[in-house]
Amino acid sequence: MAGEIIGLVGGAAALVFLFWPDAQPEPEPDPPPPLTLVDSDVDREENVAADVTVDGSPAGKFQEQGSLVSAVLLNTGNDPILVTQADVRISAVREIGCRAGGSASLIQALYDIKVPTNAAAGAVVTRKMKYDLPPHAQERIAFTVGPEETFDGDRPLVYTFTVVLRTSSGASVTVPPVTYLSRLTAADQFLAGARQAIALKAQGSQGLMDPACVPAQANAIARLVKNSPRPSPELRELSAELSEIAGP
């Protein structure tokens, strides 16, 4: 008898919720994730060291400026959060500039994120980390990105990528995509060659770089900057300077 009464009560409750769905109690909302992305940016702030090798022998080091891709993280929980890795998800790799020749010096850059030379759209470059974010704290993680190795005289590379930061608990935050110029030494060499090519054209001669390539590249890079939601400062500066060299 008791079982039948309980069954009838349960059935009546189900009918109430069926005909008056507003009477059903609302489920408790899920608590917000303890790790959130507060802000992110890409800005030129860092000296990047590189090892130079000529014919297999060490040939010193050099420094160049590089942008830091940064993420400001907030831990709203009561426990520390361990960030264990950063996944750089590459959506595009573009080689820009005009061929002008160069030496055989191998440059192995000490970037935080080292992108393999054969990386293409769809590649994921993972960097292991051990970064503790204290409870109720807000801190900034930042890193540089560049090719694992390149040769002096190679053209500059532009990477478009997003960064996914992963924690030991399996949670993650995604840093919005950036379009990032690397390396700056190659970009400077390209600008110098472009300036020389246009000057020689005005004199009626031609050097190693085809002057017709300069305005074509200026237009292409300007479109890239315009269509990129977050181009790095170096890419914007390269575009402005190359457009000035190419002229109207």
PDB file of C-alpha atoms in Angstrom:
ATOM      1  CA  MET A   1       0.000   0.000   0.000  1.00  0.00           C
ATOM      2  CA  ALA A   2       2.789   2.437   0.934  1.00  0.00           C
ATOM      3  CA  GLY A   3       4.532   1.706  -2.352  1.00  0.00           C
ATOM      4  CA  GLU A   4       1.358   2.398  -4.284  1.00  0.00           C
ATOM      5  CA  ILE A   5       0.877   5.734  -2.456  1.00  0.00           C
ATOM      6  CA  ILE A   6       4.467   6.814  -3.225  1.00  0.00           C
ATOM      7  CA  GLY A   7       3.951   5.822  -6.858  1.00  0.00           C
ATOM      8  CA  LEU A   8       0.743   7.844  -7.070  1.00  0.00           C
ATOM      9  CA  VAL A   9       2.420  10.892  -5.522  1.00  0.00           C
ATOM     10  CA  GLY A  10       5.343  10.620  -7.929  1.00  0.00           C
ATOM     11  CA  GLY A  11       2.963  10.266 -10.859  1.00  0.00           C
ATOM     12  CA  ALA A  12       0.963  13.291  -9.748  1.00  0.00           C
ATOM     13  CA  ALA A  13       4.150  15.360  -9.486  1.00  0.00           C
ATOM     14  CA  ALA A  14       5.133  14.325 -12.995  1.00  0.00           C
ATOM     15  CA  LEU A  15       1.719  15.392 -14.294  1.00  0.00           C
ATOM     16  CA  VAL A  16       2.072  18.753 -12.550  1.00  0.00           C
ATOM     17  CA  PHE A  17       5.411  19.367 -14.293  1.00  0.00           C
ATOM     18  CA  LEU A  18       3.984  18.119 -17.590  1.00  0.00           C
ATOM     19  CA  PHE A  19       1.025  20.523 -17.595  1.00  0.00           C
ATOM     20  CA  TRP A  20       2.719  23.374 -15.670  1.00  0.00           C
ATOM     21  CA  PRO A  21       6.392  23.264 -16.700  1.00  0.00           C
ATOM     22  CA  ASP A  22       7.050  26.606 -14.969  1.00  0.00           C
ATOM     23  CA  ALA A  23       6.439  24.865 -11.655  1.00  0.00           C
ATOM     24  CA  GLN A  24       9.553  22.693 -12.135  1.00  0.00           C
ATOM     25  CA  PRO A  25      12.500  23.998 -10.069  1.00  0.00           C
ATOM     26  CA  GLU A  26      15.370  25.467 -12.073  1.00  0.00           C
ATOM     27  CA  PRO A  27      18.587  23.402 -11.991  1.00  0.00           C
ATOM     28  CA  GLU A  28      21.486  24.950 -10.130  1.00  0.00           C
ATOM     29  CA  PRO A  29      23.795  26.780 -12.579  1.00  0.00           C
ATOM     30  CA  ASP A  30      27.272  25.390 -13.073  1.00  0.00           C
ATOM     31  CA  PRO A  31      29.897  27.350 -11.143  1.00  0.00           C
ATOM     32  CA  PRO A  32      32.122  29.572 -13.297  1.00  0.00           C
ATOM     33  CA  PRO A  33      35.475  28.064 -14.258  1.00  0.00           C
ATOM     34  CA  PRO A  34      38.218  29.065 -11.823  1.00  0.00           C
ATOM     35  CA  LEU A  35      40.649  29.930 -14.669  1.00  0.00           C
ATOM     36  CA  THR A  36      39.682  32.766 -17.009  1.00  0.00           C
ATOM     37  CA  LEU A  37      41.446  34.834 -19.652  1.00  0.00           C
ATOM     38  CA  VAL A  38      41.231  38.477 -18.591  1.00  0.00           C
ATOM     39  CA  ASP A  39      43.194  40.045 -21.453  1.00  0.00           C
ATOM     40  CA  SER A  40      45.792  39.285 -24.127  1.00  0.00           C
ATOM     41  CA  ASP A  41      47.972  41.270 -26.484  1.00  0.00           C
ATOM     42  CA  VAL A  42      50.936  41.123 -28.831  1.00  0.00           C
ATOM     43  CA  ASP A  43      53.566  43.804 -28.336  1.00  0.00           C
ATOM     44  CA  ARG A  44      57.272  44.285 -28.977  1.00  0.00           C
ATOM     45  CA  GLU A  45      58.962  43.971 -25.630  1.00  0.00           C
ATOM     46  CA  GLU A  46      61.663  41.356 -25.750  1.00  0.00           C
ATOM     47  CA  ASN A  47      65.234  40.808 -26.919  1.00  0.00           C
ATOM     48  CA  VAL A  48      65.505  37.398 -28.589  1.00  0.00           C
ATOM     49  CA  ALA A  49      68.891  35.662 -28.507  1.00  0.00           C
ATOM     50  CA  ALA A  50      70.069  33.466 -31.374  1.00  0.00           C
ATOM     51  CA  ASP A  51      73.060  31.209 -32.042  1.00  0.00           C
ATOM     52  CA  VAL A  52      74.801  31.635 -35.415  1.00  0.00           C
ATOM     53  CA  THR A  53      76.639  28.765 -37.122  1.00  0.00           C
ATOM     54  CA  VAL A  54      78.805  29.039 -40.273  1.00  0.00           C
ATOM     55  CA  ASP A  55      79.783  25.788 -42.032  1.00  0.00           C
ATOM     56  CA  GLY A  56      78.966  23.838 -38.892  1.00  0.00           C
ATOM     57  CA  SER A  57      81.072  25.961 -36.539  1.00  0.00           C
ATOM     58  CA  PRO A  58      79.749  28.385 -33.892  1.00  0.00           C
ATOM     59  CA  ALA A  59      79.999  31.986 -35.086  1.00  0.00           C
ATOM     60  CA  GLY A  60      78.685  33.965 -32.140  1.00  0.00           C
ATOM     61  CA  LYS A  61      75.276  35.273 -31.160  1.00  0.00           C
ATOM     62  CA  PHE A  62      73.070  38.218 -31.995  1.00  0.00           C
ATOM     63  CA  GLN A  63      70.070  39.939 -30.467  1.00  0.00           C
ATOM     64  CA  GLU A  64      66.942  41.199 -32.145  1.00  0.00           C
ATOM     65  CA  GLN A  65      63.638  42.588 -30.920  1.00  0.00           C
ATOM     66  CA  GLY A  66      60.649  40.269 -30.881  1.00  0.00           C
ATOM     67  CA  SER A  67      57.036  40.627 -29.880  1.00  0.00           C
ATOM     68  CA  LEU A  68      55.705  38.927 -26.802  1.00  0.00           C
ATOM     69  CA  VAL A  69      52.346  37.229 -27.113  1.00  0.00           C
ATOM     70  CA  SER A  70      50.866  37.562 -23.639  1.00  0.00           C
ATOM     71  CA  ALA A  71      47.850  36.306 -21.725  1.00  0.00           C
ATOM     72  CA  VAL A  72      46.569  37.717 -18.426  1.00  0.00           C
ATOM     73  CA  LEU A  73      45.074  34.838 -16.413  1.00  0.00           C
ATOM     74  CA  LEU A  74      42.804  35.021 -13.366  1.00  0.00           C
ATOM     75  CA  ASN A  75      42.383  32.215 -10.840  1.00  0.00           C
ATOM     76  CA  THR A  76      39.075  32.731  -9.017  1.00  0.00           C
ATOM     77  CA  GLY A  77      39.329  29.445  -7.128  1.00  0.00           C
ATOM     78  CA  ASN A  78      40.639  28.576  -3.682  1.00  0.00           C
ATOM     79  CA  ASP A  79      43.384  26.275  -4.989  1.00  0.00           C
ATOM     80  CA  PRO A  80      46.453  26.973  -7.122  1.00  0.00           C
ATOM     81  CA  ILE A  81      46.207  26.148 -10.827  1.00  0.00           C
ATOM     82  CA  LEU A  82      49.129  24.534 -12.661  1.00  0.00           C
ATOM     83  CA  VAL A  83      49.462  25.510 -16.338  1.00  0.00           C
ATOM     84  CA  THR A  84      51.237  22.553 -17.926  1.00  0.00           C
ATOM     85  CA  GLN A  85      51.497  23.368 -21.623  1.00  0.00           C
ATOM     86  CA  ALA A  86      50.851  25.845 -24.423  1.00  0.00           C
ATOM     87  CA  ASP A  87      49.552  24.593 -27.776  1.00  0.00           C
ATOM     88  CA  VAL A  88      50.267  26.956 -30.670  1.00  0.00           C
ATOM     89  CA  ARG A  89      47.719  26.148 -33.378  1.00  0.00           C
ATOM     90  CA  ILE A  90      48.992  27.512 -36.695  1.00  0.00           C
ATOM     91  CA  SER A  91      46.376  28.486 -39.279  1.00  0.00           C
ATOM     92  CA  ALA A  92      48.751  30.044 -41.841  1.00  0.00           C
ATOM     93  CA  VAL A  93      52.465  30.373 -42.587  1.00  0.00           C
ATOM     94  CA  ARG A  94      53.455  32.969 -45.198  1.00  0.00           C
ATOM     95  CA  GLU A  95      56.884  33.717 -46.618  1.00  0.00           C
ATOM     96  CA  ILE A  96      57.094  37.372 -47.632  1.00  0.00           C
ATOM     97  CA  GLY A  97      59.724  39.459 -49.387  1.00  0.00           C
ATOM     98  CA  CYS A  98      61.691  39.188 -52.616  1.00  0.00           C
ATOM     99  CA  ARG A  99      64.557  36.821 -53.372  1.00  0.00           C
ATOM    100  CA  ALA A 100      67.922  38.566 -53.229  1.00  0.00           C
ATOM    101  CA  GLY A 101      70.402  35.882 -52.208  1.00  0.00           C
ATOM    102  CA  GLY A 102      72.263  35.516 -48.934  1.00  0.00           C
ATOM    103  CA  SER A 103      74.977  33.694 -47.069  1.00  0.00           C
ATOM    104  CA  ALA A 104      74.925  30.170 -45.697  1.00  0.00           C
ATOM    105  CA  SER A 105      74.940  31.186 -42.026  1.00  0.00           C
ATOM    106  CA  LEU A 106      72.585  28.953 -40.048  1.00  0.00           C
ATOM    107  CA  ILE A 107      70.618  30.807 -37.376  1.00  0.00           C
ATOM    108  CA  GLN A 108      69.161  28.787 -34.492  1.00  0.00           C
ATOM    109  CA  ALA A 109      66.916  31.127 -32.551  1.00  0.00           C
ATOM    110  CA  LEU A 110      66.181  30.723 -28.866  1.00  0.00           C
ATOM    111  CA  TYR A 111      62.490  31.565 -29.081  1.00  0.00           C
ATOM    112  CA  ASP A 112      60.141  30.344 -26.377  1.00  0.00           C
ATOM    113  CA  ILE A 113      58.014  28.646 -29.049  1.00  0.00           C
ATOM    114  CA  LYS A 114      60.227  27.101 -31.756  1.00  0.00           C
ATOM    115  CA  VAL A 115      58.287  26.487 -34.970  1.00  0.00           C
ATOM    116  CA  PRO A 116      59.699  23.696 -37.197  1.00  0.00           C
ATOM    117  CA  THR A 117      60.873  24.809 -40.623  1.00  0.00           C
ATOM    118  CA  ASN A 118      58.324  22.560 -42.361  1.00  0.00           C
ATOM    119  CA  ALA A 119      55.344  23.786 -40.303  1.00  0.00           C
ATOM    120  CA  ALA A 120      52.235  24.623 -42.323  1.00  0.00           C
ATOM    121  CA  ALA A 121      48.579  25.439 -41.747  1.00  0.00           C
ATOM    122  CA  GLY A 122      47.090  22.927 -39.314  1.00  0.00           C
ATOM    123  CA  ALA A 123      50.332  22.324 -37.416  1.00  0.00           C
ATOM    124  CA  VAL A 124      50.301  22.373 -33.609  1.00  0.00           C
ATOM    125  CA  VAL A 125      53.503  23.236 -31.748  1.00  0.00           C
ATOM    126  CA  THR A 126      53.402  22.256 -28.069  1.00  0.00           C
ATOM    127  CA  ARG A 127      55.589  23.689 -25.322  1.00  0.00           C
ATOM    128  CA  LYS A 128      55.574  22.067 -21.902  1.00  0.00           C
ATOM    129  CA  MET A 129      55.267  24.421 -18.940  1.00  0.00           C
ATOM    130  CA  LYS A 130      55.173  24.409 -15.140  1.00  0.00           C
ATOM    131  CA  TYR A 131      53.466  27.623 -14.185  1.00  0.00           C
ATOM    132  CA  ASP A 132      51.613  27.925 -10.869  1.00  0.00           C
ATOM    133  CA  LEU A 133      48.819  30.484 -10.664  1.00  0.00           C
ATOM    134  CA  PRO A 134      48.054  31.144  -6.965  1.00  0.00           C
ATOM    135  CA  PRO A 135      44.473  31.227  -5.618  1.00  0.00           C
ATOM    136  CA  HIS A 136      42.583  34.477  -6.294  1.00  0.00           C
ATOM    137  CA  ALA A 137      45.556  35.843  -8.248  1.00  0.00           C
ATOM    138  CA  GLN A 138      45.925  37.522 -11.629  1.00  0.00           C
ATOM    139  CA  GLU A 139      49.204  37.062 -13.503  1.00  0.00           C
ATOM    140  CA  ARG A 140      50.636  37.375 -16.993  1.00  0.00           C
ATOM    141  CA  ILE A 141      52.151  34.632 -19.160  1.00  0.00           C
ATOM    142  CA  ALA A 142      54.149  35.739 -22.220  1.00  0.00           C
ATOM    143  CA  PHE A 143      56.365  34.158 -24.860  1.00  0.00           C
ATOM    144  CA  THR A 144      58.047  34.781 -28.217  1.00  0.00           C
ATOM    145  CA  VAL A 145      57.490  32.749 -31.389  1.00  0.00           C
ATOM    146  CA  GLY A 146      59.891  32.071 -34.240  1.00  0.00           C
ATOM    147  CA  PRO A 147      61.442  29.493 -36.572  1.00  0.00           C
ATOM    148  CA  GLU A 148      63.475  26.709 -35.033  1.00  0.00           C
ATOM    149  CA  GLU A 149      66.241  27.442 -37.527  1.00  0.00           C
ATOM    150  CA  THR A 150      66.731  29.535 -40.634  1.00  0.00           C
ATOM    151  CA  PHE A 151      69.505  30.697 -42.942  1.00  0.00           C
ATOM    152  CA  ASP A 152      70.784  34.224 -43.341  1.00  0.00           C
ATOM    153  CA  GLY A 153      69.174  35.526 -46.512  1.00  0.00           C
ATOM    154  CA  ASP A 154      65.912  33.601 -46.014  1.00  0.00           C
ATOM    155  CA  ARG A 155      62.784  35.672 -46.406  1.00  0.00           C
ATOM    156  CA  PRO A 156      60.756  36.787 -43.369  1.00  0.00           C
ATOM    157  CA  LEU A 157      57.946  34.546 -42.152  1.00  0.00           C
ATOM    158  CA  VAL A 158      54.490  35.536 -40.953  1.00  0.00           C
ATOM    159  CA  TYR A 159      52.626  33.121 -38.678  1.00  0.00           C
ATOM    160  CA  THR A 160      48.921  33.295 -37.897  1.00  0.00           C
ATOM    161  CA  PHE A 161      48.061  31.254 -34.809  1.00  0.00           C
ATOM    162  CA  THR A 162      46.013  30.857 -31.659  1.00  0.00           C
ATOM    163  CA  VAL A 163      47.391  29.678 -28.324  1.00  0.00           C
ATOM    164  CA  VAL A 164      45.613  27.187 -26.062  1.00  0.00           C
ATOM    165  CA  LEU A 165      46.903  27.117 -22.461  1.00  0.00           C
ATOM    166  CA  ARG A 166      46.188  23.813 -20.710  1.00  0.00           C
ATOM    167  CA  THR A 167      46.157  22.999 -16.996  1.00  0.00           C
ATOM    168  CA  SER A 168      46.839  19.832 -15.012  1.00  0.00           C
ATOM    169  CA  SER A 169      43.094  19.470 -14.334  1.00  0.00           C
ATOM    170  CA  GLY A 170      42.267  19.341 -18.059  1.00  0.00           C
ATOM    171  CA  ALA A 171      40.854  22.887 -18.222  1.00  0.00           C
ATOM    172  CA  SER A 172      42.040  25.271 -20.918  1.00  0.00           C
ATOM    173  CA  VAL A 173      41.837  28.874 -22.092  1.00  0.00           C
ATOM    174  CA  THR A 174      42.312  30.083 -25.666  1.00  0.00           C
ATOM    175  CA  VAL A 175      44.203  33.248 -26.584  1.00  0.00           C
ATOM    176  CA  PRO A 176      42.629  34.921 -29.666  1.00  0.00           C
ATOM    177  CA  PRO A 177      44.547  34.641 -32.958  1.00  0.00           C
ATOM    178  CA  VAL A 178      47.478  36.894 -33.804  1.00  0.00           C
ATOM    179  CA  THR A 179      49.395  37.483 -37.038  1.00  0.00           C
ATOM    180  CA  TYR A 180      53.056  37.591 -36.129  1.00  0.00           C
ATOM    181  CA  LEU A 181      56.148  38.666 -38.106  1.00  0.00           C
ATOM    182  CA  SER A 182      59.363  36.705 -37.523  1.00  0.00           C
ATOM    183  CA  ARG A 183      62.318  37.147 -37.810  1.00  0.00           C
ATOM    184  CA  LEU A 184      63.053  40.848 -37.750  1.00  0.00           C
ATOM    185  CA  THR A 185      66.623  40.596 -39.001  1.00  0.00           C
ATOM    186  CA  ALA A 186      65.299  39.057 -42.217  1.00  0.00           C
ATOM    187  CA  ALA A 187      62.668  41.789 -42.453  1.00  0.00           C
ATOM    188  CA  ASP A 188      65.340  44.488 -42.070  1.00  0.00           C
ATOM    189  CA  GLN A 189      67.435  42.858 -44.799  1.00  0.00           C
ATOM    190  CA  PHE A 190      64.395  42.751 -47.080  1.00  0.00           C
ATOM    191  CA  LEU A 191      63.654  46.445 -46.524  1.00  0.00           C
ATOM    192  CA  ALA A 192      67.280  47.378 -47.258  1.00  0.00           C
ATOM    193  CA  GLY A 193      67.220  45.321 -50.455  1.00  0.00           C
ATOM    194  CA  ALA A 194      63.899  46.850 -51.519  1.00  0.00           C
ATOM    195  CA  ARG A 195      65.227  50.368 -50.943  1.00  0.00           C
ATOM    196  CA  GLN A 196      68.321  49.577 -53.029  1.00  0.00           C
ATOM    197  CA  ALA A 197      66.254  47.973 -55.817  1.00  0.00           C
ATOM    198  CA  ILE A 198      64.026  51.054 -56.181  1.00  0.00           C
ATOM    199  CA  ALA A 199      67.059  53.382 -56.116  1.00  0.00           C
ATOM    200  CA  LEU A 200      68.839  51.369 -58.835  1.00  0.00           C
ATOM    201  CA  LYS A 201      65.676  51.336 -60.943  1.00  0.00           C
ATOM    202  CA  ALA A 202      65.597  55.128 -60.794  1.00  0.00           C
ATOM    203  CA  GLN A 203      69.188  55.115 -62.106  1.00  0.00           C
ATOM    204  CA  GLY A 204      68.245  52.790 -64.968  1.00  0.00           C
ATOM    205  CA  SER A 205      69.982  49.692 -63.591  1.00  0.00           C
ATOM    206  CA  GLN A 206      69.074  46.604 -61.589  1.00  0.00           C
ATOM    207  CA  GLY A 207      70.702  44.773 -58.695  1.00  0.00           C
ATOM    208  CA  LEU A 208      69.973  41.423 -57.045  1.00  0.00           C
ATOM    209  CA  MET A 209      66.312  42.185 -56.269  1.00  0.00           C
ATOM    210  CA  ASP A 210      63.684  42.640 -58.963  1.00  0.00           C
ATOM    211  CA  PRO A 211      62.216  46.130 -58.395  1.00  0.00           C
ATOM    212  CA  ALA A 212      58.817  44.979 -59.719  1.00  0.00           C
ATOM    213  CA  CYS A 213      58.581  42.679 -56.695  1.00  0.00           C
ATOM    214  CA  VAL A 214      58.652  45.599 -54.251  1.00  0.00           C
ATOM    215  CA  PRO A 215      55.252  47.221 -54.985  1.00  0.00           C
ATOM    216  CA  ALA A 216      53.658  43.779 -55.391  1.00  0.00           C
ATOM    217  CA  GLN A 217      54.859  42.759 -51.933  1.00  0.00           C
ATOM    218  CA  ALA A 218      53.888  46.141 -50.463  1.00  0.00           C
ATOM    219  CA  ASN A 219      50.306  45.646 -51.659  1.00  0.00           C
ATOM    220  CA  ALA A 220      50.179  42.031 -50.463  1.00  0.00           C
ATOM    221  CA  ILE A 221      51.470  42.860 -46.966  1.00  0.00           C
ATOM    222  CA  ALA A 222      49.146  45.854 -46.676  1.00  0.00           C
ATOM    223  CA  ARG A 223      46.183  43.551 -47.420  1.00  0.00           C
ATOM    224  CA  LEU A 224      47.463  41.057 -44.863  1.00  0.00           C
ATOM    225  CA  VAL A 225      47.660  43.743 -42.155  1.00  0.00           C
ATOM    226  CA  LYS A 226      44.216  45.084 -43.053  1.00  0.00           C
ATOM    227  CA  ASN A 227      42.597  41.633 -42.900  1.00  0.00           C
ATOM    228  CA  SER A 228      44.318  40.505 -39.694  1.00  0.00           C
ATOM    229  CA  PRO A 229      42.421  41.272 -36.463  1.00  0.00           C
ATOM    230  CA  ARG A 230      45.650  41.435 -34.428  1.00  0.00           C
ATOM    231  CA  PRO A 231      48.815  42.008 -36.496  1.00  0.00           C
ATOM    232  CA  SER A 232      52.035  42.369 -34.523  1.00  0.00           C
ATOM    233  CA  PRO A 233      53.628  45.841 -34.309  1.00  0.00           C
ATOM    234  CA  GLU A 234      56.582  44.709 -36.441  1.00  0.00           C
ATOM    235  CA  LEU A 235      54.257  43.590 -39.247  1.00  0.00           C
ATOM    236  CA  ARG A 236      52.441  46.946 -39.237  1.00  0.00           C
ATOM    237  CA  GLU A 237      55.761  48.817 -39.290  1.00  0.00           C
ATOM    238  CA  LEU A 238      57.119  46.638 -42.126  1.00  0.00           C
ATOM    239  CA  SER A 239      53.989  47.306 -44.172  1.00  0.00           C
ATOM    240  CA  ALA A 240      54.163  51.083 -43.639  1.00  0.00           C
ATOM    241  CA  GLU A 241      57.882  51.301 -44.481  1.00  0.00           C
ATOM    242  CA  LEU A 242      57.627  49.051 -47.554  1.00  0.00           C
ATOM    243  CA  SER A 243      54.662  51.044 -48.898  1.00  0.00           C
ATOM    244  CA  GLU A 244      56.727  54.222 -48.515  1.00  0.00           C
ATOM    245  CA  ILE A 245      59.660  52.630 -50.392  1.00  0.00           C
ATOM    246  CA  ALA A 246      57.393  51.327 -53.195  1.00  0.00           C
ATOM    247  CA  GLY A 247      55.795  54.744 -53.643  1.00  0.00           C
ATOM    248  CA  PRO A 248      52.407  55.515 -55.167  1.00  0.00           C
TER     249      PRO A 248
END
